[in-house]
Short mmCIF file of C-alpha atoms in Angstrom, two decimals:
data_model
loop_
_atom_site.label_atom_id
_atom_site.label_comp_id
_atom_site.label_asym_id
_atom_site.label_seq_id
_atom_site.Cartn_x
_atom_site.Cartn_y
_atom_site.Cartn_z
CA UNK A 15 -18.85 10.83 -22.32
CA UNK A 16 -21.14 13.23 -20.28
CA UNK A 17 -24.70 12.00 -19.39
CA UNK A 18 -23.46 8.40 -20.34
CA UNK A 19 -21.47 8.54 -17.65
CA UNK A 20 -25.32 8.83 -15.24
CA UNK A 21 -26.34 5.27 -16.53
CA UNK A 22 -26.91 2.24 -14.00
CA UNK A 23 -27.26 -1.54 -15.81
CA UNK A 24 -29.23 -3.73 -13.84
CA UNK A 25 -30.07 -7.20 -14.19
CA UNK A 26 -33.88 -7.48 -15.54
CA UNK A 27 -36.18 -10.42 -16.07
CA UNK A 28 -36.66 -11.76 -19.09
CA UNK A 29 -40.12 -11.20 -19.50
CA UNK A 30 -39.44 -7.33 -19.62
CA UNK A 31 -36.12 -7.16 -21.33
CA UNK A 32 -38.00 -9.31 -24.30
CA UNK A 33 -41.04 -6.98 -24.33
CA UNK A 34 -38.69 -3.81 -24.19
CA UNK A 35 -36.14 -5.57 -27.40
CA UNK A 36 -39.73 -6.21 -29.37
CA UNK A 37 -39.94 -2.33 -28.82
CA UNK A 38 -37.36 -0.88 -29.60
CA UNK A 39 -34.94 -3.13 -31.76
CA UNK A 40 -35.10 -2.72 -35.46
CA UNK A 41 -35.73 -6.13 -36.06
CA UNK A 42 -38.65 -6.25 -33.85
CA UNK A 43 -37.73 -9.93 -32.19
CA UNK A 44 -35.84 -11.40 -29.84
CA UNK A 45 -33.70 -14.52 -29.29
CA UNK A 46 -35.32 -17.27 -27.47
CA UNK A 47 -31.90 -18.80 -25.96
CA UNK A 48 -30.77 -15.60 -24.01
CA UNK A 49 -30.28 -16.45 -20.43
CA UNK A 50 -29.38 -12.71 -19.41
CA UNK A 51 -30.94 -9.30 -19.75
CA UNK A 52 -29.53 -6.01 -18.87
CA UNK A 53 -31.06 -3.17 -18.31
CA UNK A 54 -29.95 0.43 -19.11
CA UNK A 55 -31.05 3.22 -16.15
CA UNK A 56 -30.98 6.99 -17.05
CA UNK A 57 -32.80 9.05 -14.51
CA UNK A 58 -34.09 6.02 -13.00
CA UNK A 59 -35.88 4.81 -15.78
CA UNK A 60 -34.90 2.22 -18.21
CA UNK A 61 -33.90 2.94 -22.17
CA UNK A 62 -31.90 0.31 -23.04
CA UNK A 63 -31.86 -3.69 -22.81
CA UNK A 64 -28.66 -5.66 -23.95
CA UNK A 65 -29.08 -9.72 -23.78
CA UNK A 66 -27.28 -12.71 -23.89
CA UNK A 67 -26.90 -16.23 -24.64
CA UNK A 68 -25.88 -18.87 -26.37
CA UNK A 69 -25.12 -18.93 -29.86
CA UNK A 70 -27.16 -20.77 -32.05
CA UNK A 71 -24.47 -22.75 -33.59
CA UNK A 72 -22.19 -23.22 -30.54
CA UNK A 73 -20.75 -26.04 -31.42
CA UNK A 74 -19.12 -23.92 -34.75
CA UNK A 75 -18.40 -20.70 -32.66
CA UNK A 76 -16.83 -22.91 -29.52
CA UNK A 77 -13.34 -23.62 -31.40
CA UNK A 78 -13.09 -19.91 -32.54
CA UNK A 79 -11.00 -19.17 -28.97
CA UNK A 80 -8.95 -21.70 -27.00
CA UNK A 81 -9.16 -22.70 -24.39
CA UNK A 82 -12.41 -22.30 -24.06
CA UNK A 83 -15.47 -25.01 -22.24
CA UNK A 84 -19.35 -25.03 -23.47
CA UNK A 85 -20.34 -23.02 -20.74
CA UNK A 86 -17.41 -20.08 -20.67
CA UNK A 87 -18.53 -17.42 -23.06
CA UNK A 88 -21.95 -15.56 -24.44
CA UNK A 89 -23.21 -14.02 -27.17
CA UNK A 90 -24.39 -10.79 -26.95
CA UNK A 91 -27.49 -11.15 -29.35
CA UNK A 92 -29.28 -8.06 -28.83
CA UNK A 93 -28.90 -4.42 -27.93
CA UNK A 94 -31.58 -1.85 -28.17
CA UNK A 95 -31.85 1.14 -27.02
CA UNK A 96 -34.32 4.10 -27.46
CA UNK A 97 -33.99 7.80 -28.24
CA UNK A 98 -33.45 9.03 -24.65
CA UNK A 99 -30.03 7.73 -23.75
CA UNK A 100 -27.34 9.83 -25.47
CA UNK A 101 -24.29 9.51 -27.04
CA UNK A 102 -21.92 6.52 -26.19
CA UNK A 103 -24.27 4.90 -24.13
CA UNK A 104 -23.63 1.70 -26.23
CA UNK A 105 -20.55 1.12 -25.27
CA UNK A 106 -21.02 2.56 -21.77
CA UNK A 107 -23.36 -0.36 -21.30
CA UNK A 108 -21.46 -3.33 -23.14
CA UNK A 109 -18.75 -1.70 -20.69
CA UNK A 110 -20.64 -2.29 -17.37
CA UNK A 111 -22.13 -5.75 -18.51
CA UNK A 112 -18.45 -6.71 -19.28
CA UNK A 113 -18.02 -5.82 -15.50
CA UNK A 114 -21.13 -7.45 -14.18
CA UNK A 115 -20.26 -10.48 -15.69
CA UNK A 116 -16.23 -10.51 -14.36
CA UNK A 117 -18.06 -10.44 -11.19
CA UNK A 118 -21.29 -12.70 -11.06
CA UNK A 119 -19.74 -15.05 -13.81
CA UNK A 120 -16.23 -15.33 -13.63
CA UNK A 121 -15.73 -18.44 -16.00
CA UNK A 122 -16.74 -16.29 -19.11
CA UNK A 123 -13.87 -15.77 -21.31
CA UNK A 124 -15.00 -14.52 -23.77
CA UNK A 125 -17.91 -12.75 -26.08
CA UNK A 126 -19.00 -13.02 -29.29
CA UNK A 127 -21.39 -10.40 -31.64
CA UNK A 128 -22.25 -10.52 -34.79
CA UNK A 129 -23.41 -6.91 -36.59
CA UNK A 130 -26.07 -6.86 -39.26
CA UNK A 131 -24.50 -5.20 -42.29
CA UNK A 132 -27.26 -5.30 -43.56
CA UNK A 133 -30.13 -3.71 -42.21
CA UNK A 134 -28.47 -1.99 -39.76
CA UNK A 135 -24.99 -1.21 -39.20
CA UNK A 136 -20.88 -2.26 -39.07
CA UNK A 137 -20.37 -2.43 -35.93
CA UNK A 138 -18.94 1.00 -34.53
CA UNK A 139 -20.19 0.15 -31.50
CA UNK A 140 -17.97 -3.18 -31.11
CA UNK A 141 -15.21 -1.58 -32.35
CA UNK A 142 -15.46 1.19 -29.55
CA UNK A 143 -15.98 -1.03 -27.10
CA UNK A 144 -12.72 -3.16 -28.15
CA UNK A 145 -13.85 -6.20 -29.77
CA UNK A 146 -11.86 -7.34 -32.52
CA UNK A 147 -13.18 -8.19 -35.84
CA UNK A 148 -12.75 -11.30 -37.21
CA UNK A 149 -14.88 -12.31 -40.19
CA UNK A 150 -16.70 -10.13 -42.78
CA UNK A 151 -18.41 -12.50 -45.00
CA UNK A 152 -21.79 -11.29 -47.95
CA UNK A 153 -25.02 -12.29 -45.84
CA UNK A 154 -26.01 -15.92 -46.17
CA UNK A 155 -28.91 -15.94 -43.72
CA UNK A 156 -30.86 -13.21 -43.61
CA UNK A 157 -33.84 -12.80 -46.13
CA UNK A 158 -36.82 -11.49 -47.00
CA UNK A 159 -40.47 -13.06 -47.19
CA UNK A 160 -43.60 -11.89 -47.75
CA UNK A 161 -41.85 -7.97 -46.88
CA UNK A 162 -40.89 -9.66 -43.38
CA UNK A 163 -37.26 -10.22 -42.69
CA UNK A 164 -36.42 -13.34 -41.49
CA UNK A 165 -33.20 -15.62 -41.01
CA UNK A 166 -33.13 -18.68 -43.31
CA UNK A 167 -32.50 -21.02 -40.32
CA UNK A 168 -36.67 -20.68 -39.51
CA UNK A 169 -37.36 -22.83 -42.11
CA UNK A 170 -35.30 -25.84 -40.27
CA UNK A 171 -37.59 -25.43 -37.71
CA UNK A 172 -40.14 -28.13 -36.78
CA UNK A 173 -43.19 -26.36 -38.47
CA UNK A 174 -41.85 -25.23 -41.59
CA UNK A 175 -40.34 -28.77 -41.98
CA UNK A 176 -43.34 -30.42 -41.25
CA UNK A 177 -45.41 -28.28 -43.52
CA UNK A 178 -42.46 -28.74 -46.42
CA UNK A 179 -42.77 -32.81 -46.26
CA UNK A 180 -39.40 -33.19 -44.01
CA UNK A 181 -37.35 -30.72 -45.80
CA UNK A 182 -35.59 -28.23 -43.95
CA UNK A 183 -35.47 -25.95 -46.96
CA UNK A 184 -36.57 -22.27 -47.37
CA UNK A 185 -39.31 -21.45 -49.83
CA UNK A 186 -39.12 -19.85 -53.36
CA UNK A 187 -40.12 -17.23 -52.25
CA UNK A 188 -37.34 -15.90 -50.31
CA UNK A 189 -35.11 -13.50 -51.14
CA UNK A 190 -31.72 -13.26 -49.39
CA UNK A 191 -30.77 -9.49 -48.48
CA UNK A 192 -27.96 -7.84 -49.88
CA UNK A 193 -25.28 -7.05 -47.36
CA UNK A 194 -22.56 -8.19 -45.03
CA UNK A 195 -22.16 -9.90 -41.48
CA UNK A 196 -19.63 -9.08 -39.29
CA UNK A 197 -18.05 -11.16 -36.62
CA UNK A 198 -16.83 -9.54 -33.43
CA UNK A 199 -15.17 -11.10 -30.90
CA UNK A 200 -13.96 -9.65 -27.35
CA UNK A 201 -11.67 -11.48 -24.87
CA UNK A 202 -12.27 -11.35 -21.41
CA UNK A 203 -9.84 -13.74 -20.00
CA UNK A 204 -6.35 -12.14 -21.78
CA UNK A 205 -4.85 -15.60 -21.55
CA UNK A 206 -7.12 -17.05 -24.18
CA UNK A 207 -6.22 -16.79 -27.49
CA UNK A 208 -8.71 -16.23 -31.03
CA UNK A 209 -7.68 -19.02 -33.33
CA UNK A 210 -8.91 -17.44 -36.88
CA UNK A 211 -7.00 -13.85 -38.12
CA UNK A 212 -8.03 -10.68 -36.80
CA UNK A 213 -8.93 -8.41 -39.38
CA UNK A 214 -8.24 -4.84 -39.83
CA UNK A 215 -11.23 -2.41 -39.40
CA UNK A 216 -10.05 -1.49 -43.13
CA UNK A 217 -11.20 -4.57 -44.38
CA UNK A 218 -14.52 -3.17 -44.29
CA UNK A 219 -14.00 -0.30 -46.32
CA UNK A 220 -11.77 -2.89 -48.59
CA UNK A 221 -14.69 -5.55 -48.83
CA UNK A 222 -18.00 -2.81 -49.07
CA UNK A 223 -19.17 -3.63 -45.64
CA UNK A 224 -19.48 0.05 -44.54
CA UNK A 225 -22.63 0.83 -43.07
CA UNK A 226 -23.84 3.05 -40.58
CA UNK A 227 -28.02 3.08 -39.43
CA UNK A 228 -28.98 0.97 -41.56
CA UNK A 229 -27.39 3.24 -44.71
CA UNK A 230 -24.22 2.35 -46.63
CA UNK A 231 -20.99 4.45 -45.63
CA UNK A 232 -17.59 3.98 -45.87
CA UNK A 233 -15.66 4.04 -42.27
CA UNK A 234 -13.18 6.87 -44.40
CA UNK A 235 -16.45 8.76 -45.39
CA UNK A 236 -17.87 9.00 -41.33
CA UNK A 237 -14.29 9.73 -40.54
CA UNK A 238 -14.31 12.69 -42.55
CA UNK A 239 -18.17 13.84 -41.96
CA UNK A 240 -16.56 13.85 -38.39
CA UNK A 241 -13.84 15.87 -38.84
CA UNK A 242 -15.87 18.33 -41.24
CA UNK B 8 -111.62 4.20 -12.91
CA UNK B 9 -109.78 0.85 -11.78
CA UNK B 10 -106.29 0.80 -11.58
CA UNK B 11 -104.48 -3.02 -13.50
CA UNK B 12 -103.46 -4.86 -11.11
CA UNK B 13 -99.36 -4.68 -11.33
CA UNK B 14 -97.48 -7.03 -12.59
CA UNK B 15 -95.87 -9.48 -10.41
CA UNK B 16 -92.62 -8.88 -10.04
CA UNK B 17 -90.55 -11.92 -11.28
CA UNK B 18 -89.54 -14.43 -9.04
CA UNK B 19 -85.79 -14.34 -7.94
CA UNK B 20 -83.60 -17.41 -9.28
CA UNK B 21 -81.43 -18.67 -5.57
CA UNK B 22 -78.25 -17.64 -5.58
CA UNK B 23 -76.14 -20.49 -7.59
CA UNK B 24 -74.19 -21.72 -4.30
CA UNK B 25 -70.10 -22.89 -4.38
CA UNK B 26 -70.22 -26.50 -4.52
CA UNK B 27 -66.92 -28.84 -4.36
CA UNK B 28 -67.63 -31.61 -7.15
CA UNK B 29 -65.19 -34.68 -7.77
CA UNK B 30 -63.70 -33.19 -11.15
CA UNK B 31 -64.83 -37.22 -12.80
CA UNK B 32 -67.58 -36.06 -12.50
CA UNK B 33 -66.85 -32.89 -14.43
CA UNK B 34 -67.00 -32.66 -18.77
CA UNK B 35 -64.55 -29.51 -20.74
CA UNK B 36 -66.01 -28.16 -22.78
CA UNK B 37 -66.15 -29.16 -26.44
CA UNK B 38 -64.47 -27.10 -29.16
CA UNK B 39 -63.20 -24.84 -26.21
CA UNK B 40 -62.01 -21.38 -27.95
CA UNK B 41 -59.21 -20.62 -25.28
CA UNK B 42 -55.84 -22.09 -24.96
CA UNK B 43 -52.95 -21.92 -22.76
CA UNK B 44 -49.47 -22.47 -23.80
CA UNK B 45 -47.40 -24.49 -21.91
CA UNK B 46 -45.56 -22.28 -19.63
CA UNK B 47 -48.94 -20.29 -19.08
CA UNK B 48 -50.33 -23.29 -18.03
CA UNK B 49 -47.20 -24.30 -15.43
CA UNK B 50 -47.88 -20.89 -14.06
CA UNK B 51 -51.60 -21.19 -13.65
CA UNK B 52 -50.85 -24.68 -12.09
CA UNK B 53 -48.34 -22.99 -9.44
CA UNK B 54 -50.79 -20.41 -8.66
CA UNK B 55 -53.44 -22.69 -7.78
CA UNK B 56 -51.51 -24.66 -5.90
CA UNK B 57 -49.89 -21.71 -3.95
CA UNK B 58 -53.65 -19.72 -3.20
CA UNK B 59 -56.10 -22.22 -2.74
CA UNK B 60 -58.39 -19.80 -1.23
CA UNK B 61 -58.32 -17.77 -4.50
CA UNK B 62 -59.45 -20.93 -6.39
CA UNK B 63 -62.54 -21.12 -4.27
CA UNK B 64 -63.25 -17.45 -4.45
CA UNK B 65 -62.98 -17.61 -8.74
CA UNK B 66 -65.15 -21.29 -8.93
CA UNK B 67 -65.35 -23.60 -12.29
CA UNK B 68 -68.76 -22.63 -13.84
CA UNK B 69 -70.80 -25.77 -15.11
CA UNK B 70 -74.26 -25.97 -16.91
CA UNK B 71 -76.31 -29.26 -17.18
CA UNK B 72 -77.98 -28.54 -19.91
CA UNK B 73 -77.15 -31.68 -22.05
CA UNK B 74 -77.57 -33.73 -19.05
CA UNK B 75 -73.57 -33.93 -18.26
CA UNK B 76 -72.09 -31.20 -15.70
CA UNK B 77 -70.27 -29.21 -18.57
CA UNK B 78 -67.32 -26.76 -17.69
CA UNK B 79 -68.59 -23.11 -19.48
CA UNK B 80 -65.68 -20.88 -17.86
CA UNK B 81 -62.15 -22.60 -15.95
CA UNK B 82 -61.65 -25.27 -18.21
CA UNK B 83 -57.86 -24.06 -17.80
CA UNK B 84 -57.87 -24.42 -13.95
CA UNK B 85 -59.97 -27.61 -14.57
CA UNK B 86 -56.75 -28.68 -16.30
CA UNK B 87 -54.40 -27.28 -13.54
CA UNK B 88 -56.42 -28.73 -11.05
CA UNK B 89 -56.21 -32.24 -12.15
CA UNK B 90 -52.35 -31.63 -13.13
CA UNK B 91 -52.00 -30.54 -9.30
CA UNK B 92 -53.40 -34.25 -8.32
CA UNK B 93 -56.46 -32.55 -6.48
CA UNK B 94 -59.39 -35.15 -7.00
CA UNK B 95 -61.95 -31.64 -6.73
CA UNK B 96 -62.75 -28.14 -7.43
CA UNK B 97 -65.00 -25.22 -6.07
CA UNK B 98 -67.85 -24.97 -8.75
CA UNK B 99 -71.35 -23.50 -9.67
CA UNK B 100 -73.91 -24.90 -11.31
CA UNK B 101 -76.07 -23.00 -13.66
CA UNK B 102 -79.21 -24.32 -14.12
CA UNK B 103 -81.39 -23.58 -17.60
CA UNK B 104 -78.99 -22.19 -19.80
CA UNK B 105 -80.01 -21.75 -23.59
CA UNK B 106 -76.67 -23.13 -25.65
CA UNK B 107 -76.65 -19.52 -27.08
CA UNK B 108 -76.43 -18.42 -22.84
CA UNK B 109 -73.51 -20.95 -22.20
CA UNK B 110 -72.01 -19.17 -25.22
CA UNK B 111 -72.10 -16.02 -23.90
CA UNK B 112 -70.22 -17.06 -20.46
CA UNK B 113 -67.64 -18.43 -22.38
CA UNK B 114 -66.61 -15.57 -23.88
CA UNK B 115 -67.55 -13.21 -21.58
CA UNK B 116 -65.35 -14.72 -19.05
CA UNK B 117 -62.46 -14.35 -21.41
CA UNK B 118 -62.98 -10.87 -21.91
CA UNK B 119 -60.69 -8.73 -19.95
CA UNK B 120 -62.45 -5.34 -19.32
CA UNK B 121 -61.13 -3.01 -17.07
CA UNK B 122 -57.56 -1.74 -16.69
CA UNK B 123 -54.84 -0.69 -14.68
CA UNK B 124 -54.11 2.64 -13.37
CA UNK B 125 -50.65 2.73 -13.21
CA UNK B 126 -49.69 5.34 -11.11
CA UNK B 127 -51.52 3.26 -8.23
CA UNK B 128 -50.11 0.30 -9.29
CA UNK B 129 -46.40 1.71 -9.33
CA UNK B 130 -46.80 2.66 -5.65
CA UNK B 131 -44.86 0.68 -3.37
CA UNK B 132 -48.38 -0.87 -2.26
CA UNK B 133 -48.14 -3.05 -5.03
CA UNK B 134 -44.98 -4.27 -5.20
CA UNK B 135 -42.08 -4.11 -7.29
CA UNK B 136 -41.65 -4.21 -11.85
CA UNK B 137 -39.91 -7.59 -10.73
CA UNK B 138 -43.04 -8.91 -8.63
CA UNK B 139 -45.59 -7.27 -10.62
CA UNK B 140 -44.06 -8.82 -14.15
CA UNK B 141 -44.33 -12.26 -12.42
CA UNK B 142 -47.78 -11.62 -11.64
CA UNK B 143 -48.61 -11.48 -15.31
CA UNK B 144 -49.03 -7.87 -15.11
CA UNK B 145 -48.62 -6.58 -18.91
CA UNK B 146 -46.68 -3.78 -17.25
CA UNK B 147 -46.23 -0.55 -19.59
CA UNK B 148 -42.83 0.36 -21.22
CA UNK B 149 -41.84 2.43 -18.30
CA UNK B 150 -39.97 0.62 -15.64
CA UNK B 151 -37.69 2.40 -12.16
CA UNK B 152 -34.79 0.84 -11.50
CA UNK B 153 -35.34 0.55 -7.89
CA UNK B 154 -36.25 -3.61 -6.88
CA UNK B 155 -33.42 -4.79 -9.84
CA UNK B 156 -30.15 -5.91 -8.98
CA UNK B 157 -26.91 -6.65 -10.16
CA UNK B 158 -26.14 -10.30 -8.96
CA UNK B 159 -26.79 -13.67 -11.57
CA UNK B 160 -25.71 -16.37 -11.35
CA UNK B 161 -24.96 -18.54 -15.37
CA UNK B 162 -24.10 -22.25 -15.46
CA UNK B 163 -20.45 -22.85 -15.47
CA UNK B 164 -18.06 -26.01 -16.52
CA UNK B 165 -18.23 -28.12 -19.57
CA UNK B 166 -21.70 -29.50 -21.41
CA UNK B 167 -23.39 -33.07 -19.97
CA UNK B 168 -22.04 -35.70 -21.98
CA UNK B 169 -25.41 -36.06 -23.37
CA UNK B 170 -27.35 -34.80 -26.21
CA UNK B 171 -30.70 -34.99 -28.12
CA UNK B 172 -30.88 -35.62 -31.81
CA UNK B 173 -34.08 -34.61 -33.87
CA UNK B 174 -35.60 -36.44 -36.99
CA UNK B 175 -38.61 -35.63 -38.90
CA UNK B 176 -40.04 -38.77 -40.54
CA UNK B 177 -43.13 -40.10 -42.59
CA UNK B 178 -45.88 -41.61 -40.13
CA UNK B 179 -45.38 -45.27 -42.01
CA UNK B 180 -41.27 -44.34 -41.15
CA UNK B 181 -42.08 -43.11 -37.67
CA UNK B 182 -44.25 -46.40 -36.78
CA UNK B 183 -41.70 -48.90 -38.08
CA UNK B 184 -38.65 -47.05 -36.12
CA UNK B 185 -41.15 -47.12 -33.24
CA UNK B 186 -41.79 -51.24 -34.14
CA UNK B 187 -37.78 -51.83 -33.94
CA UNK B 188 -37.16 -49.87 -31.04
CA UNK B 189 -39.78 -51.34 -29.23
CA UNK B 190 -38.48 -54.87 -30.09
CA UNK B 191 -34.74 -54.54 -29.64
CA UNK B 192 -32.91 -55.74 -26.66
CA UNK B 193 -30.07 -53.42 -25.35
CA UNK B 194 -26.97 -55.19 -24.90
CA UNK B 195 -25.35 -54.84 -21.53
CA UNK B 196 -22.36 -52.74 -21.96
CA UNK B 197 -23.53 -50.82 -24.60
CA UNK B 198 -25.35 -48.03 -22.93
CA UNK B 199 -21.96 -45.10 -22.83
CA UNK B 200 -23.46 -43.98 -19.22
CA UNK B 201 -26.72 -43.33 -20.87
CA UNK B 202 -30.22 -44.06 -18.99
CA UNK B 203 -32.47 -43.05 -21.77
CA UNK B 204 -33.84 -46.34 -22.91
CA UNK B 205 -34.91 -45.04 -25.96
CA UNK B 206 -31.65 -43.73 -26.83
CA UNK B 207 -29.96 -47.18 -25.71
CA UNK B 208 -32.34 -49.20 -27.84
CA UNK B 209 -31.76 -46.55 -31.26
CA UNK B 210 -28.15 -47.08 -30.69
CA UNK B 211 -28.30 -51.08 -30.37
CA UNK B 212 -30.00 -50.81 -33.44
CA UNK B 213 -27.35 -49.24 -35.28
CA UNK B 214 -24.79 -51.45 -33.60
CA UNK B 215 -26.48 -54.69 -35.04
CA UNK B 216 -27.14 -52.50 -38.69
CA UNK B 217 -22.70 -51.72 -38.20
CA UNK B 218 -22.48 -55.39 -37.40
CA UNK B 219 -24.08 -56.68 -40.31
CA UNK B 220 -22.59 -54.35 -42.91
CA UNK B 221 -19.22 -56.24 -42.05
#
């Protein structure tokens, strides 16, 4: 693990996690409903933010593990990182939130992630940090408009509708991306149990969901640049 | 040969003096280019509450030129001030402004100019990232990790019983729901633990709508 191994995660405000995700995360923007920031200390300095919150749709994700109350588990909507920390610092950090939160926030059973298969990557670091993966499904949010990416749930937001005569609909204009999303989920408390099927990690390779910073790659492929 | 006489040398303007005025008797300014969003403004209505002495030390500046006592720069603390329940305000009047003058203060006063030298301000002098950030200190990308911790505390247990719905509606739709609710009379019984009034009337609504579909 080496130098991974040096990093402290701290609790951070919001204020500065936010400013340090609009930095440094690919998609340049944060979630509004995260209620907890981490930050990631190398030499004293921090290089990495991970957050979490609700999920949007909670109500659709809630069911997903049982037993499971509104308030006992998080989505971990962002991670970002910059060029400093090195190699497994990822899931050295998911690792020492998971910890954190045992401690300060014992009713959390469970976390949820979803990776971006389409601008960004499969989720290696999920699957190295033990989640299990349990949906791959062709993206049905995120789009393009005007060259800026955004999720096609904006447009059921109060402006948009407004400016749309009522309807929660997005414009012509936008173009869905091509690509996957893929759901991870990680279980905290053992005793809970996932109620959809956990999927192999082949099922990626099987589906097309392969992709690795933001370029598409098979898992076998990365295997074998690996072992090259 | 004679020497002009010099000119005089102009005669000094008193120093404009801090004066507490009854903010009734103050005007904001029309067409006022700043704004404050909402949890800016909450913050700005703490911090005059908590340092009072600041307040008088950064006073509202008015000009009479129209006749009214018009607020050129603090129309935000103004705001705050009035929020906070205080019936006045530390303010200076400038007498004999030219509009293009009163202009010029408004913006000026916006203007940030200056900035921070942050290896002073990263001394333990000044406090800690933490208290610095809620200072509304645009702190730079570098932060220690000395004054964070790693205690939180997250809301626990199962959601309120309660929820809010959103509708988006024509004005002509929005007036008559407004018309009904505002006529309806909640039966007693009906109300599911709910206080909202609003939400008791909307639901007695659909109750007698249920009712009459039978």
């Amino acid at each position: 693990m080496g130098r991974a191994k040096e990093i402290i995660v701290k609790v951070i405000p919001s204020k500065i996690g936010n400013a340090f995700i609009k930095n440094h995360h690919y998609s340049g923007k944060v979630v509004n409903n995260s209620v907890l920031h981490f930050g990631a200390f190398l030499d004293g300095t921090l290089h990495g933010v991970l957050s979490y919150g609700s999920p949007l749709d909670k109500r659709k994700v809630l069911p997903l593990v049982q037993p499971c109350l509104w308030n006992e588990m998080l989505e971990l909507n962002r991670m970002a990182f910059d060029e400093y920390l090195p190699k497994y610092s990822e899931s050295r950090c998911i690792a020492i939130s998971i910890k954190l939160l045992k401690r300060n926030a014992p009713h959390i059973k469970w976390l949820i992630s979803y990776a971006d298969g389409c601008q960004c990557g499969d989720g290696t670091i999920y699957r190295a940090s033990g989640f299990v993966l349990t949906s791959v499904k062709v993206n049905s949010t995120l789009g393009t408009l005007n060259g800026k990416v955004v999720a096609d749930f904006t447009f059921e937001k109060g402006i948009h509708i407004l400016k749309n005569n009522g309807k929660a609909a997005a414009p012509k204009e936008f173009k869905m991306m091509a690509g996957f999303q893929l759901r991870y989920i990680y279980l905290i408390d053992k005793t809970c149990k996932i109620t959809v099927p956990i999927l192999p990690f082949s099922k990626i390779d099987e589906i097309g969901a392969g992709m690795y910073k933001g370029k598409r790659i098979t898992l076998q492929e990365r295997k074998q640049a690996i072992e090259a | 040969m004679k020497t002009p006489n010099p000119k005089p040398a102009p005669a000094k303007t008193p120093a404009a003096k801090i004066e507490y005025r009854q903010l009734s008797t103050l005007k904001k300014l029309p067409n006022n280019p700043r704004t404050l969003k909402d949890d800016a403004f909450k913050k700005l209505c703490a911090s005059i509450k908590d340092n009072a002495d600041y307040f008088e030390a950064r006073p509202l500046i008015l000009s009479d030129r129209t006749g009214e006592l018009i607020i050129l720069a603090g129309n935000m603390r103004f705001e705050a001030a009035k929020y906070n329940g205080l019936k006045e305000a530390p303010t200076i009047l400038l007498r004999g402004l030219s509009e293009e003058k009163e202009r010029e203060i408004v913006v000026r006063d916006n203007v940030s100019s200056g900035q921070f030298d942050w290896d002073i301000l990263s001394s333990e002098a000044w406090g800690t990232d933490m208290q610095l950030a809620a200072w509304d200190v645009p702190l730079p990308m570098v932060y220690n990790s000395e004054g964070f911790g790693e205690d939180f505390t997250l809301a626990s247990g199962d959601r309120a019983p309660f929820q809010q719905m959103t509708f988006t509606l024509a004005d002509e739709q929005a007036e008559r729901i407004k018309g009904a609710i505002a006529n309806v009379r909640v039966q007693q019984g009906t109300e599911c633990g709910n206080e909202n009034g609003n939400g008791n009337k909307l639901h007695q609504i659909v109750l007698e709508w249920a009712e009459q579909k039978k």
